[in-house]
Amino acid sequence: MLKKRIIYVGVMLLLAGLWLFRFIHLNQAYPRPKLLEKKVGEVIAYTRDVDICVTKTRFLSRSEDTRLMEAVSDTDTGEKDDILIVQMEAVNHSDKESLLDLTEMCLEAEGYTNGVGMTEFSALNQGEPLRQTLAPEEKKVFEIPYLFYYSDRSKRETLLAHDFFITYKLYPEKCRIAIGPMQEKKEKK
Amino acid sequence: MKKVYQMEIKRAFQGLSYRITLLIGCGISLCHVIRCGIPHYRYLRSLGGVYKGLLHPVSASELWMGGNTYNIEGFVFYAILPLLAVFPYGQSYYEDVKGGFIRQIYSREQRSSYLKAKYLAVFLSGGTAVIIPLLVNWLGTLLFVPNLLAESALQSNNITYESLWKHLFFTKPGLYLGIFLALTFVFAGIYATMALSVSFFSEWKIFVYTFPFFIQMGIYTITMLMGKLEFSNVYFLVPGFGITSAGVLAGHLIIGFCLTALLFYILGKKEDIL
């Protein structure tokens, strides 16, 4: 009986050891990403050649909201919706052309994600495409819109109280720009 | 008094049905590891460590059986959770009464001690029979999928900004998982002990076995028709789906405990056995 128990414990310990070895080995090959975070007004590298910086964030007022939506479609924004504008500056430092893909600029909070409003971007930036080619030493400023849709008004306050980030790279380094909670930026409509 | 507790615990955990239940549960878990974990590891290796933009390797906390709602093994496991919880020892009171074993117990032990010991043994056996396969799946998934943090940007889980303990899910997945395993343990215990209460009302053993399952399926069907799946424990017990309403969770627990612990104790004390 005792011998059986010793064998059982031995096998269990061996399995636990193998599991631990495999776990450590796998997680060394795929470690958790390092976080690179900047705030509004601070410069962060998008690529080796291109730096970006969020200079300002604001919510469109109701009248601006309606005008923008009329410019891109026939539909009006709902009473419960918001459009957040993130003003971003991009600079190409190199002596050759560099790519900047604004579709990767994802608005993120814990349990929430939102992509760039494509048609609204075009309307706000005089028809500029989301995938940009920056000329050598070129500096450009974009207004990136994010559309918030809420199923009811109570959820709006809950969501806007969260810390928001513009995230454009996830692995092996997570790069994001903290733009803070949105509540104080929200204008009375 | 201590003896009756030891006896009941021993009967619960050393029975054949407990082992069969573990085998079924662990079988479902291993199926998931083979069907999802291993192919995912092959996919990771094929990428060769190149990740551009918003690409990110899926984390174990999102890929394991309880990490999302779109894997069939996870859905089946949570759907049959009451059956897995009842099968090890939930029907034992019914069998003790029908087989006459309870008369021998009552002649030696206090009725309340036996009822408490029975409740505890059934609760623990139901809880562990459900938790162990989930742990096997979690540990099995960690063999093939890295233990990275879940990413909100990827939308590969159902956790929203309204979910309870979402911060833990994105920052300390182990702790978040622990909370959900504890909750699943309690729910499995409640379903297992529900069979004890049903034993007083039924002449059929199959009814005792399946009643908790049909209760869960009833709740699931009603919530699905209402478009409120987050109120059904088939979904809200899944860590990757999350709990959006603390009130719903508390309601389930309070009603569950009242329908099992109190009902079983009161009816058990009153029942005419001898």
XYZ file of C-alpha atoms in Angstrom, chain A residues 18-19 22-23 26-27 30-33 103-106 108-113 150 155-156 158-159 162 167-172 174, chain B residues 41 44-45 51-57 139 142-149 151-155 159-162 166-167 170-171 173:
66
model
C 7.328 18.360 -16.810
C 4.369 20.715 -16.874
C 7.037 23.270 -20.570
C 5.178 26.275 -19.097
C 6.732 28.403 -23.751
C 6.403 31.654 -21.825
C 6.300 34.273 -25.946
C 6.802 36.678 -23.029
C 4.254 39.278 -22.028
C 4.674 42.458 -24.095
C -6.368 52.288 -39.540
C -4.175 50.763 -36.820
C -4.974 53.609 -34.401
C -7.413 51.815 -32.185
C -9.126 51.248 -26.369
C -10.321 51.082 -22.784
C -10.697 48.084 -20.503
C -13.372 45.949 -22.150
C -13.909 48.394 -25.010
C -12.397 48.960 -28.426
C -24.663 53.573 -26.906
C -24.117 53.309 -20.330
C -22.516 56.430 -21.760
C -20.074 54.307 -17.365
C -18.024 54.048 -20.526
C -12.827 54.775 -18.163
C -3.167 51.740 -29.246
C -1.363 50.954 -32.504
C 0.929 48.035 -31.699
C 0.387 45.057 -29.429
C 3.274 42.633 -29.662
C 6.133 42.137 -28.723
C 2.578 47.300 -26.607
C 0.457 26.194 -31.000
C 1.951 30.341 -33.366
C 5.053 28.555 -34.588
C 3.590 40.496 -35.329
C 2.650 43.687 -37.099
C 0.266 46.373 -35.909
C -2.597 44.976 -33.898
C -1.593 41.328 -34.307
C -1.082 39.510 -31.037
C -0.806 35.844 -30.012
C -3.413 23.541 -17.193
C -1.106 26.457 -20.738
C 1.053 23.709 -22.266
C 0.328 25.006 -25.774
C -0.789 28.625 -25.426
C 1.291 31.355 -23.748
C 0.036 32.905 -20.542
C -0.285 36.404 -21.999
C -2.701 39.072 -20.864
C -6.192 42.441 -25.067
C -9.278 44.658 -25.241
C -8.263 45.826 -28.701
C -8.638 42.370 -30.216
C -12.236 41.682 -29.160
C -15.667 41.017 -21.514
C -17.142 44.494 -21.823
C -16.646 47.719 -19.900
C -19.719 46.746 -17.858
C -12.904 43.211 -15.772
C -9.750 44.880 -14.461
C -7.038 42.131 -18.206
C -4.336 42.416 -15.556
C -6.134 36.532 -15.223
